[in-house]
PDB file of C-alpha atoms in Angstrom:
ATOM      1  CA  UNK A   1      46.453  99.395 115.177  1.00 44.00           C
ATOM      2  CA  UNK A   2      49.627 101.769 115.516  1.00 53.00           C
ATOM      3  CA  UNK A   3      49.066 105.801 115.795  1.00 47.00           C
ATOM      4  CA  UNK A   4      50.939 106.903 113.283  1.00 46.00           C
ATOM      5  CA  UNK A   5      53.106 109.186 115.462  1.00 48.00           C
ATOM      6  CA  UNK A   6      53.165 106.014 117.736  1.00 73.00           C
ATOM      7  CA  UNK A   7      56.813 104.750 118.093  1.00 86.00           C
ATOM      8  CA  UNK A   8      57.404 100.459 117.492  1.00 92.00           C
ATOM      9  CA  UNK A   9      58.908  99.244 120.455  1.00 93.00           C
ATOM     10  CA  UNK A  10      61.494  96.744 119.370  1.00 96.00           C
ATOM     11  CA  UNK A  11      63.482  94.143 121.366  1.00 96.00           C
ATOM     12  CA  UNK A  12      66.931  92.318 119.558  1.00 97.00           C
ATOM     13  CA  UNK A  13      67.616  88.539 120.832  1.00 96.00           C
ATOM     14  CA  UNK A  14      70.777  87.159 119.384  1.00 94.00           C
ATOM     15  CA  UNK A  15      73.425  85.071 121.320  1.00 92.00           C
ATOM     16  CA  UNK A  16      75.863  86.829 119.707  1.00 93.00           C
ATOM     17  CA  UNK A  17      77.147  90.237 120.863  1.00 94.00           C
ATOM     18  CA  UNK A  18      78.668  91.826 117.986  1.00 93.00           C
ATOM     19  CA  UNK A  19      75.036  90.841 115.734  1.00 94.00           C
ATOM     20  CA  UNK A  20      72.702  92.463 118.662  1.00 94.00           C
ATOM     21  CA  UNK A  21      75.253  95.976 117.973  1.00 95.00           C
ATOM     22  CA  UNK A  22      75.012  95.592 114.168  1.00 95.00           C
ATOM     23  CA  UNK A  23      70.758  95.076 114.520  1.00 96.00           C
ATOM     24  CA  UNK A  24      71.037  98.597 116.696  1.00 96.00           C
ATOM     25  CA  UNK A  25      73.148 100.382 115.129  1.00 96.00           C
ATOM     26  CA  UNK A  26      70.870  99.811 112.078  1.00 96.00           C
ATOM     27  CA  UNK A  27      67.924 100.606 113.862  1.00 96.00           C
ATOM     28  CA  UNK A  28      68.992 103.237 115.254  1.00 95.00           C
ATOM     29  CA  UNK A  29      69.029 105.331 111.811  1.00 95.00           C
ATOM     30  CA  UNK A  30      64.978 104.983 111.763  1.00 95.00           C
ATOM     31  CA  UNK A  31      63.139 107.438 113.771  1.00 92.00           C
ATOM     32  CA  UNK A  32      60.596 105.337 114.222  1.00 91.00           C
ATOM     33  CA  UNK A  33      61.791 102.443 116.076  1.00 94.00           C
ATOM     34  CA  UNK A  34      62.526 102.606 119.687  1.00 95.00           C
ATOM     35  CA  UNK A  35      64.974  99.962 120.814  1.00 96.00           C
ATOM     36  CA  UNK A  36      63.796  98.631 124.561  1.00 96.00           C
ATOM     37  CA  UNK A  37      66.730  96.132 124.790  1.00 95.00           C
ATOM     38  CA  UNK A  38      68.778  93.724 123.684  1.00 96.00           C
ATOM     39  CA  UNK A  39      69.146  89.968 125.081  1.00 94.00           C
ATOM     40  CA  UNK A  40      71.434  87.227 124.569  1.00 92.00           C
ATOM     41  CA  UNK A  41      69.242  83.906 125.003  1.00 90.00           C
ATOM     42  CA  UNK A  42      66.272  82.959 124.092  1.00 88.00           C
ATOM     43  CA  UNK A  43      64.974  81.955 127.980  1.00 87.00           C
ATOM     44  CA  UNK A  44      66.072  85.577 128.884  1.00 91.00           C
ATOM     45  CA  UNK A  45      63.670  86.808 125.593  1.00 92.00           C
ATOM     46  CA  UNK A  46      60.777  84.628 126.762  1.00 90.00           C
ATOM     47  CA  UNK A  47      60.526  86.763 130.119  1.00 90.00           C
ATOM     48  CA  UNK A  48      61.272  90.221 128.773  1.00 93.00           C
ATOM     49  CA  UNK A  49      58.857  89.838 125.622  1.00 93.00           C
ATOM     50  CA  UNK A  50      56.492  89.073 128.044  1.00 90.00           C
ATOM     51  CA  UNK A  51      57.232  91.595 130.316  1.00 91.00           C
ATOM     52  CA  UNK A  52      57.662  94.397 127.837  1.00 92.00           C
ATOM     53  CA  UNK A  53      55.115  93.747 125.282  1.00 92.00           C
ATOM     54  CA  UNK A  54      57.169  94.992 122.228  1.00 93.00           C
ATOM     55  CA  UNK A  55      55.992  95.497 119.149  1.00 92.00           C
ATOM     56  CA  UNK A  56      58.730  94.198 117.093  1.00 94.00           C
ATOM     57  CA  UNK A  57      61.207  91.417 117.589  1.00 95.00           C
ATOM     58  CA  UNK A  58      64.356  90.898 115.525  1.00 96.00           C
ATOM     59  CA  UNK A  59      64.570  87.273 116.378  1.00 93.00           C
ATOM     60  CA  UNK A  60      67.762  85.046 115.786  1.00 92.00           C
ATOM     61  CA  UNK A  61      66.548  81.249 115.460  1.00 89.00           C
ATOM     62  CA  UNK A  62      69.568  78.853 116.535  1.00 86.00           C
ATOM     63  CA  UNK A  63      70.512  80.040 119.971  1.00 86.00           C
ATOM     64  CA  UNK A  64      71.523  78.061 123.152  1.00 79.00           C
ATOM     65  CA  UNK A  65      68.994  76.092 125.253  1.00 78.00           C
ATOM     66  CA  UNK A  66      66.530  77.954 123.488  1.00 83.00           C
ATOM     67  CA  UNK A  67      65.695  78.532 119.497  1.00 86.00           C
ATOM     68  CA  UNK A  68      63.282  81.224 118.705  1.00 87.00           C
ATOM     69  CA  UNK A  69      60.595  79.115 118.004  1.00 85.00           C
ATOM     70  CA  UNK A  70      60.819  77.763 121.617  1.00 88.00           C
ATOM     71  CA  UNK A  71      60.823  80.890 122.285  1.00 88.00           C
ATOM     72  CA  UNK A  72      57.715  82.245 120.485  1.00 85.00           C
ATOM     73  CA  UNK A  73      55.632  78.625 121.006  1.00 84.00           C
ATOM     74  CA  UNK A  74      55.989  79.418 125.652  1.00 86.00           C
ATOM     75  CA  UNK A  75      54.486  83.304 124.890  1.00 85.00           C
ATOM     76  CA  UNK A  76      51.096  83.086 126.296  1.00 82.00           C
ATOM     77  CA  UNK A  77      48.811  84.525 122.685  1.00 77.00           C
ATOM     78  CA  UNK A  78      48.617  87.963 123.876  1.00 74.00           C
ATOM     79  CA  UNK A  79      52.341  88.882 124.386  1.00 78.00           C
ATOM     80  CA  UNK A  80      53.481  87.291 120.818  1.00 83.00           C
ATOM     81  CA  UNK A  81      54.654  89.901 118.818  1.00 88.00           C
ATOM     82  CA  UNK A  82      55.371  90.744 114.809  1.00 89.00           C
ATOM     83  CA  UNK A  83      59.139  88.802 114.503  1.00 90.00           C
ATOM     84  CA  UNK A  84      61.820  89.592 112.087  1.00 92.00           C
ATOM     85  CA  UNK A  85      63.534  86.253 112.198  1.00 90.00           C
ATOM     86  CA  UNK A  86      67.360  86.780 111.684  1.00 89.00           C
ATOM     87  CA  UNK A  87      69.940  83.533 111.310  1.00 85.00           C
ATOM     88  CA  UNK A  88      72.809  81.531 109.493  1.00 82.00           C
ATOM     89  CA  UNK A  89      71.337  78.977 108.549  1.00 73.00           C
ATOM     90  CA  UNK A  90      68.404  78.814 105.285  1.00 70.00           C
ATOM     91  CA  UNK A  91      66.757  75.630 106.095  1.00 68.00           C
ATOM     92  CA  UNK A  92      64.609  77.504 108.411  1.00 62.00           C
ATOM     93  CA  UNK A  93      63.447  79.765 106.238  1.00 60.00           C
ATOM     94  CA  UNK A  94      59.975  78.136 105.230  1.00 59.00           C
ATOM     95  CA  UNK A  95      58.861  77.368 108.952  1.00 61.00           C
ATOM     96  CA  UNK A  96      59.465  80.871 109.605  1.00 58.00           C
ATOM     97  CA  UNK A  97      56.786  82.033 106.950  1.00 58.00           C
ATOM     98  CA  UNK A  98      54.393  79.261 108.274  1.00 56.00           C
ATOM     99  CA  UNK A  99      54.403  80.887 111.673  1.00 55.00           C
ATOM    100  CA  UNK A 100      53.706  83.916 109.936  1.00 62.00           C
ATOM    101  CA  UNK A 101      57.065  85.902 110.899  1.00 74.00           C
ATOM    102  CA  UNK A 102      57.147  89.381 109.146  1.00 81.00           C
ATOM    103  CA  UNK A 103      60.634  88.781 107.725  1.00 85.00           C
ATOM    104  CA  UNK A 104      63.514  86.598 106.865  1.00 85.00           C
ATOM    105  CA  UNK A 105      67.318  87.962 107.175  1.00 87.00           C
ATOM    106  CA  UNK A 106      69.904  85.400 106.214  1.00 87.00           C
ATOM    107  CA  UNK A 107      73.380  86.488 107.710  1.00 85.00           C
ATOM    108  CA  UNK A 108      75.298  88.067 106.539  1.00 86.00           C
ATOM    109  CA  UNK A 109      72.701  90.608 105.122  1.00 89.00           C
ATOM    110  CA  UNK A 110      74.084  93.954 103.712  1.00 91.00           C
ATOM    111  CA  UNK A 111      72.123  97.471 104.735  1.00 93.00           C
ATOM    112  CA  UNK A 112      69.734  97.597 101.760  1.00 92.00           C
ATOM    113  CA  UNK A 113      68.000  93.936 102.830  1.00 91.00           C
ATOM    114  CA  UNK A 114      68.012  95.140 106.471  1.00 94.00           C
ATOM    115  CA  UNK A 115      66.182  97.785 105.749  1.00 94.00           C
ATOM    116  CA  UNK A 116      64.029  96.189 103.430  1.00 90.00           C
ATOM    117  CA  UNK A 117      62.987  93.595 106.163  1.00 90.00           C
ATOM    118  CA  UNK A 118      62.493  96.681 108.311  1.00 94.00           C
ATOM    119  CA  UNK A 119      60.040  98.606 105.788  1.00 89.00           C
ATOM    120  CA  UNK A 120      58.085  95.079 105.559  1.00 85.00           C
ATOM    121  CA  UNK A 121      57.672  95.261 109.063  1.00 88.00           C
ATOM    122  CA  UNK A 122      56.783  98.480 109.527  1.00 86.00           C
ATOM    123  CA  UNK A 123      54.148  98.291 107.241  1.00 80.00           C
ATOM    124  CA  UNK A 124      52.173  95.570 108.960  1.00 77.00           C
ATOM    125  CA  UNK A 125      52.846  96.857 112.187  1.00 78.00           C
ATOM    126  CA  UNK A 126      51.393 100.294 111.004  1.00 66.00           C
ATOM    127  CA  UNK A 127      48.732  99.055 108.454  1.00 55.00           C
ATOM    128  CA  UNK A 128      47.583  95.942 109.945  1.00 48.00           C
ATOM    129  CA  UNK A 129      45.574  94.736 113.248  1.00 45.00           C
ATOM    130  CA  UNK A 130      48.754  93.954 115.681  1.00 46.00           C
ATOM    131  CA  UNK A 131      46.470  91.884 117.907  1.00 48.00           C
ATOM    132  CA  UNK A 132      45.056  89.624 115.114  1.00 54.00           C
ATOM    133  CA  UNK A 133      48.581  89.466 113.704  1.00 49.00           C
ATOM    134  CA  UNK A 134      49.857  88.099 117.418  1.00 52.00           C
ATOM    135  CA  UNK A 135      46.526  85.526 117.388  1.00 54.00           C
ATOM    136  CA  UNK A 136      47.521  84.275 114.072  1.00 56.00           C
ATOM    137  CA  UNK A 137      51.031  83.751 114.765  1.00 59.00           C
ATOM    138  CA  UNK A 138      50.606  81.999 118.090  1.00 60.00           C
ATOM    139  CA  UNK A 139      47.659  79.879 116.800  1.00 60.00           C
ATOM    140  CA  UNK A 140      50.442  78.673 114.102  1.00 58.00           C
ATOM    141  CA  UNK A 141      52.723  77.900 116.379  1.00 60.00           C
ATOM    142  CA  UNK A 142      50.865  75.611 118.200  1.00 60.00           C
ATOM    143  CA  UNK A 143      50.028  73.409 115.030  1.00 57.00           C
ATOM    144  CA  UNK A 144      54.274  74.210 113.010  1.00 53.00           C
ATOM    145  CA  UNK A 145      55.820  73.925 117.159  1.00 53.00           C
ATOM    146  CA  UNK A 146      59.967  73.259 116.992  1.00 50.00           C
ATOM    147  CA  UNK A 147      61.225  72.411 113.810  1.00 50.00           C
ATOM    148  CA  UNK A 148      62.549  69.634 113.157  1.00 45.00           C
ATOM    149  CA  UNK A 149      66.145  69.404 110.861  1.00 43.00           C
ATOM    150  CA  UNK A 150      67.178  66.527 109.151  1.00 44.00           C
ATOM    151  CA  UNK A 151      64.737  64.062 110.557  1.00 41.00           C
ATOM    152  CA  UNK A 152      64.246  60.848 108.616  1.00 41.00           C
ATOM    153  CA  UNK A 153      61.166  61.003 107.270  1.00 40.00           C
ATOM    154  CA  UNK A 154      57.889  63.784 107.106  1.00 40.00           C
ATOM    155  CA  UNK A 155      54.400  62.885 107.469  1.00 44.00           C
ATOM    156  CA  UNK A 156      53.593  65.232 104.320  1.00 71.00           C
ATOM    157  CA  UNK A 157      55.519  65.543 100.655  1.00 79.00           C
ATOM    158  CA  UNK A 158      56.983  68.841 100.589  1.00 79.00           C
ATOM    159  CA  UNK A 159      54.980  71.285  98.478  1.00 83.00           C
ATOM    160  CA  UNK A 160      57.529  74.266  98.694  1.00 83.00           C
ATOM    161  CA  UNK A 161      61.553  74.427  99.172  1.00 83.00           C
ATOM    162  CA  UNK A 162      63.228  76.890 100.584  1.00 82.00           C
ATOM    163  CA  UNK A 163      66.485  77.143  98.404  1.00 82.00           C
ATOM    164  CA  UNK A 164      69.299  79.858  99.139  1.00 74.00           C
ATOM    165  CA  UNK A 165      70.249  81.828  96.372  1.00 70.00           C
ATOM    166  CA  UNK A 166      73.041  84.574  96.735  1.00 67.00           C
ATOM    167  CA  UNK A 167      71.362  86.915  99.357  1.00 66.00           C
ATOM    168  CA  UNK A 168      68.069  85.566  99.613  1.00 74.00           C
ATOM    169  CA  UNK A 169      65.626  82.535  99.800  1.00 78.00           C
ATOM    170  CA  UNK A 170      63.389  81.352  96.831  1.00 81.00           C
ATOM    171  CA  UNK A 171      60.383  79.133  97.631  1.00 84.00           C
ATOM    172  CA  UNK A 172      59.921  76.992  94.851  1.00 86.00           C
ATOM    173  CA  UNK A 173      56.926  74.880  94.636  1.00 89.00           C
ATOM    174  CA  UNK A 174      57.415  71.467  94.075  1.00 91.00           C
ATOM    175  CA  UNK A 175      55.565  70.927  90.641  1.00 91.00           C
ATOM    176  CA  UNK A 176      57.621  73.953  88.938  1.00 93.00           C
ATOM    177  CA  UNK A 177      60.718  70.650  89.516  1.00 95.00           C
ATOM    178  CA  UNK A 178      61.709  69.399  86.336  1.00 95.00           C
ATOM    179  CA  UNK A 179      64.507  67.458  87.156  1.00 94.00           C
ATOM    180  CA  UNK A 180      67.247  67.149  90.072  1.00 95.00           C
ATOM    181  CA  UNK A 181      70.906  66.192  89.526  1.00 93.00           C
ATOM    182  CA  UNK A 182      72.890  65.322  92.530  1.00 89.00           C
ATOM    183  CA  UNK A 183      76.037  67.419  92.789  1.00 80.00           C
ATOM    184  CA  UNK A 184      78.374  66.376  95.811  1.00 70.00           C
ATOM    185  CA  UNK A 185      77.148  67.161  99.168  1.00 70.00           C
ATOM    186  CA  UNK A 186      74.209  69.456  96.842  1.00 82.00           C
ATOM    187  CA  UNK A 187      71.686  68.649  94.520  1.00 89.00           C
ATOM    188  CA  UNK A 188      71.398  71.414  91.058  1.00 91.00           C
ATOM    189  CA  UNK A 189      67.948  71.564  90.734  1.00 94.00           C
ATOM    190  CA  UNK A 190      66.361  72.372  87.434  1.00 94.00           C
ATOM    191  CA  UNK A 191      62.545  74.450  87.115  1.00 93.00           C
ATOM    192  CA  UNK A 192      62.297  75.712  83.645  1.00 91.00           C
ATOM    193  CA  UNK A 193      64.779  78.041  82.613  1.00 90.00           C
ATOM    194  CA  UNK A 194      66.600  78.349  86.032  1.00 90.00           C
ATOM    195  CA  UNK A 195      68.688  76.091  88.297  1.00 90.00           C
ATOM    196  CA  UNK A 196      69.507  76.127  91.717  1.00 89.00           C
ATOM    197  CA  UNK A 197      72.119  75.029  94.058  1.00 86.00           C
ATOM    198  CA  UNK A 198      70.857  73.342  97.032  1.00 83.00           C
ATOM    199  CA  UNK A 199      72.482  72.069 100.073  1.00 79.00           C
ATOM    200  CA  UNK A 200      70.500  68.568 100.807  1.00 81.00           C
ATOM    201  CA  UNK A 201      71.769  65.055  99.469  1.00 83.00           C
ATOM    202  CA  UNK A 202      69.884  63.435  96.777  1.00 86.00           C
ATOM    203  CA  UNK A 203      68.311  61.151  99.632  1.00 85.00           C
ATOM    204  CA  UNK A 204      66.995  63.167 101.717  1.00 82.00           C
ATOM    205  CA  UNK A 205      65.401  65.322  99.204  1.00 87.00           C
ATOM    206  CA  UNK A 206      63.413  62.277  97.601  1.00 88.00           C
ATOM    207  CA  UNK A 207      62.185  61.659 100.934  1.00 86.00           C
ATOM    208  CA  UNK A 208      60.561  64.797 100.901  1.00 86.00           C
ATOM    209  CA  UNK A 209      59.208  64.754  97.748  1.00 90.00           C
ATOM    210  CA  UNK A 210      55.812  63.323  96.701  1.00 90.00           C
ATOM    211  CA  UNK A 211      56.459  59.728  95.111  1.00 88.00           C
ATOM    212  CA  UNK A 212      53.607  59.606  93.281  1.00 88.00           C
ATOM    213  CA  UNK A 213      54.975  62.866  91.306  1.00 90.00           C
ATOM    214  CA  UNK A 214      58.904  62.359  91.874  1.00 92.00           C
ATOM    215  CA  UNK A 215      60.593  58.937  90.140  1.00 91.00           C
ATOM    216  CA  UNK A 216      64.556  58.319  90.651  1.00 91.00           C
ATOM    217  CA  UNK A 217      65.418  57.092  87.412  1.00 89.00           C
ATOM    218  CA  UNK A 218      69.387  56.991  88.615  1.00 87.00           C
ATOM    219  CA  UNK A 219      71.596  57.536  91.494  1.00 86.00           C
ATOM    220  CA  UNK A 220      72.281  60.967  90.340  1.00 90.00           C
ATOM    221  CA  UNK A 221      68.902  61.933  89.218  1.00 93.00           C
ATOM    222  CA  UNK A 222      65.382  62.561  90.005  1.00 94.00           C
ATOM    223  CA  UNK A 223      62.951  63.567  87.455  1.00 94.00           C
ATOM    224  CA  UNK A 224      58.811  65.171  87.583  1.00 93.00           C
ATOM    225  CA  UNK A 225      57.030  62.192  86.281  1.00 90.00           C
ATOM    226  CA  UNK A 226      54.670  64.983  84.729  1.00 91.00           C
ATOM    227  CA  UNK A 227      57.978  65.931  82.722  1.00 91.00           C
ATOM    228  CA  UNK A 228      58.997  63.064  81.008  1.00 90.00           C
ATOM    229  CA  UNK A 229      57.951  63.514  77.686  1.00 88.00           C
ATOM    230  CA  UNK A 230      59.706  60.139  75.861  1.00 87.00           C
ATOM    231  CA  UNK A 231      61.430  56.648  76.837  1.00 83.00           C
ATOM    232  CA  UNK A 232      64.141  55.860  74.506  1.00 83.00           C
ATOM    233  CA  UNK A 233      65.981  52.419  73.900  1.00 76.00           C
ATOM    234  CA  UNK A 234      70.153  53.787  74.283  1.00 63.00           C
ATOM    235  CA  UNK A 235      71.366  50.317  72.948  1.00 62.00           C
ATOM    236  CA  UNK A 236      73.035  47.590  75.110  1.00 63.00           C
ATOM    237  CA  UNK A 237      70.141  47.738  76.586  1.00 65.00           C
ATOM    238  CA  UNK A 238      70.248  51.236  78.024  1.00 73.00           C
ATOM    239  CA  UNK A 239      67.624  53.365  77.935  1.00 83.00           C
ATOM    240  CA  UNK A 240      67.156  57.515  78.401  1.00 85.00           C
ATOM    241  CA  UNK A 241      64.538  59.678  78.966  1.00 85.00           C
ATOM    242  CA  UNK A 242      63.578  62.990  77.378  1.00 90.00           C
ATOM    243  CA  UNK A 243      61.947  65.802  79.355  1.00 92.00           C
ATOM    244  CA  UNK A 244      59.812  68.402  78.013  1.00 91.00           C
ATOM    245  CA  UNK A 245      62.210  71.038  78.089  1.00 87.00           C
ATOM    246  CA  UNK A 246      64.600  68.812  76.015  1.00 89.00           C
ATOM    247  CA  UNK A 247      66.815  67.558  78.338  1.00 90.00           C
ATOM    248  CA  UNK A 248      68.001  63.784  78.004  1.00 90.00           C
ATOM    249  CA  UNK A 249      68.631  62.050  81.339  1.00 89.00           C
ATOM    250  CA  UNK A 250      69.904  58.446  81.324  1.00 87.00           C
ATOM    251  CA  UNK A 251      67.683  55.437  83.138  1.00 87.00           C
ATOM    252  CA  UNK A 252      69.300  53.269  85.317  1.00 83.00           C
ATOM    253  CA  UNK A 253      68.928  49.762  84.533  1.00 76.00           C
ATOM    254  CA  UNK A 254      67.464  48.640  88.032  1.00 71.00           C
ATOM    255  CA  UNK A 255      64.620  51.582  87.025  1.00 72.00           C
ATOM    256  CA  UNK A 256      63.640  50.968  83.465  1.00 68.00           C
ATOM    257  CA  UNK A 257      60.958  48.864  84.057  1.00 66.00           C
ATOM    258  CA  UNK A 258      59.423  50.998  86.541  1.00 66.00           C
ATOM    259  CA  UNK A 259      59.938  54.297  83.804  1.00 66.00           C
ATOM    260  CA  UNK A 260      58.295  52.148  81.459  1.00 63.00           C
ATOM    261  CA  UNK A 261      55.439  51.614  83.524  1.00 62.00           C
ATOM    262  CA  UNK A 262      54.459  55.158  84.598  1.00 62.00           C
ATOM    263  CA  UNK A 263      51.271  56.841  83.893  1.00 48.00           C
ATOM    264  CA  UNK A 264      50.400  60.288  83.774  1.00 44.00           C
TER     265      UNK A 264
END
C-alpha cells in the first residue's frame, strides 16, 4: 500500500509528442505525482516499466509495432502497474476495463476528465493493495491478450457495448436493447428512454449479439425478442411489430414467418 506522504511514480507512453507534453503538463499541477519519463513506443515502455517499476502508467493503446496491451501482456506479473489507458479510438474501451485498467481517457479529453481519471487513480493506488492490483491485472491479461477489431465472428454474444457518447463511454448491457435501427455507416440504438449513436454496421453488430435474444426482422432493424410485445397483419400482406415501449417496427417479408414463430 502507498504511504500517504509517498509520491506515485508515473511514466507517459504515447507515440505522439505533443500528447506526452499535454499528459505532463497536466500532471505536473498535482503534487503528488512524480513524472519518471516519458516514451514514445510501446517496445521502449516494455523495458523502462520494467526497469523503473512505476506506479502509474498513462498508457496510449494504438501505437506502432506495439499497442499497450502488447505492451502490458510481455510485463513479467510483478512489474505491471495501475494503467490509465489514454486513445482515439472507443472500441477499446471495454477490453480496457476487462484487464482491469484504472481509467479510460478518450482524446480529446478536456482538464476536468483528466483530472477525474487522475483522482480515480489515485485513489486505488493510495487505498488499495498495489501488488494484488498488478496480480489481477496481469492474470487478466493472460486470459483478454491483444484485442482483436473487427474480426468476423466472437466465440461469445456480447453482454456489454461500449458506445461513445459526447465525452465519454457508456457500457450498455445487452438486455437493456430494445431495438436497433441502422443509420448509414452507424446503427441508433434504442434502451428505454435513451438512444445512442454507434459507429458499427448493422452486420457486424448482429454478429455480436446473442441470436437466441436478438431477431432481424428487416435490413434496417434489429429488435430484443423479449421486447416484442404484438405481431400485426399491415395489409398486402405486410406485417409490423409492436414493442413494449410502443414503438412499431415493420417485418420484412423474408422474416415474418420466423417473427411469427418466436417464443419467449
Amino acid at each position: 500500500m502507498l504511504e500517504r506522504n509517498t509520491t506515485i511514480r508515473t511514466l507517459i507512453v504515447d507515440d505522439e509528442p505533443l500528447a506526452r507534453e499535454g499528459i505532463r503538463l497536466l500532471l505536473k499541477q498535482d503534487a503528488d505525482i512524480e513524472v519518471i519519463g516519458e516514451v514514445g513506443s510501446g517496445r521502449e515502455a516494455a523495458s523502462r516499466i520494467e526497469e523503473q517499476r512505476p506506479d502509474l502508467v498513462f498508457l496510449d493503446v494504438q501505437m506502432p509495432e506495439c499497442t499497450g496491451f502488447q505492451v502490458l501482456a510481455s510485463l513479467p506479473p510483478a512489474s505491471v502497474p495501475g494503467v490509465v489507458f489514454v486513445t482515439a479510438y472507443d472500441r477499446y474501451a471495454l477490453q480496457a476495463f476487462e484487464v482491469h485498467a484504472l481509467d479510460y481517457l478518450l482524446k480529446p479529453f478536456d482538464d476536468e476528465r483528466f483530472f477525474e481519471a487522475l483522482r480515480r487513480a489515485k485513489a486505488h493506488l493510495q487505498v488499495a493493495q498495489v501488488e494484488d492490483l498488478r496480480r489481477q491485472l496481469a492474470a487478466l491479461l493472460a486470459d483478454v491478450g491483444e484485442p482483436r477489431v473487427a474480426t468476423p465472428a466472437v466465440a461469445q454474444p456480447a453482454e456489454r457495448l461500449a458506445i461513445k457518447d459526447g465525452s465519454r463511454v457508456v457500457f450498455l448491457r445487452a438486455d437493456e436493447i430494445d431495438w436497433i435501427e441502422a443509420a448509414d455507416y452507424y446503427v441508433q440504438i434504442h434502451a428505454g428512454p435513451k438512444s445512442y449513436l454507434h459507429r458499427e454496421t448493422m452486420q457486424s453488430l448482429e454478429r455480436r449479439l446473442d441470436p437466441s435474444q436478438f431477431v432481424r426482422i428487416h435490413r434496417s432493424a434489429i429488435v430484443n425478442r423479449r421486447r416484442i410485445r404484438e405481431l400485426r397483419s399491415g395489409g398486402r400482406r405486410e406485417a409490423v411489430v409492436v414493442l413494449e415501449g410502443g414503438a412499431t417496427l415493420k417485418v420484412a417479408r423474408s422474416q415474418r414467418d420466423k417473427i411469427a414463430s418466436l417464443r419467449a
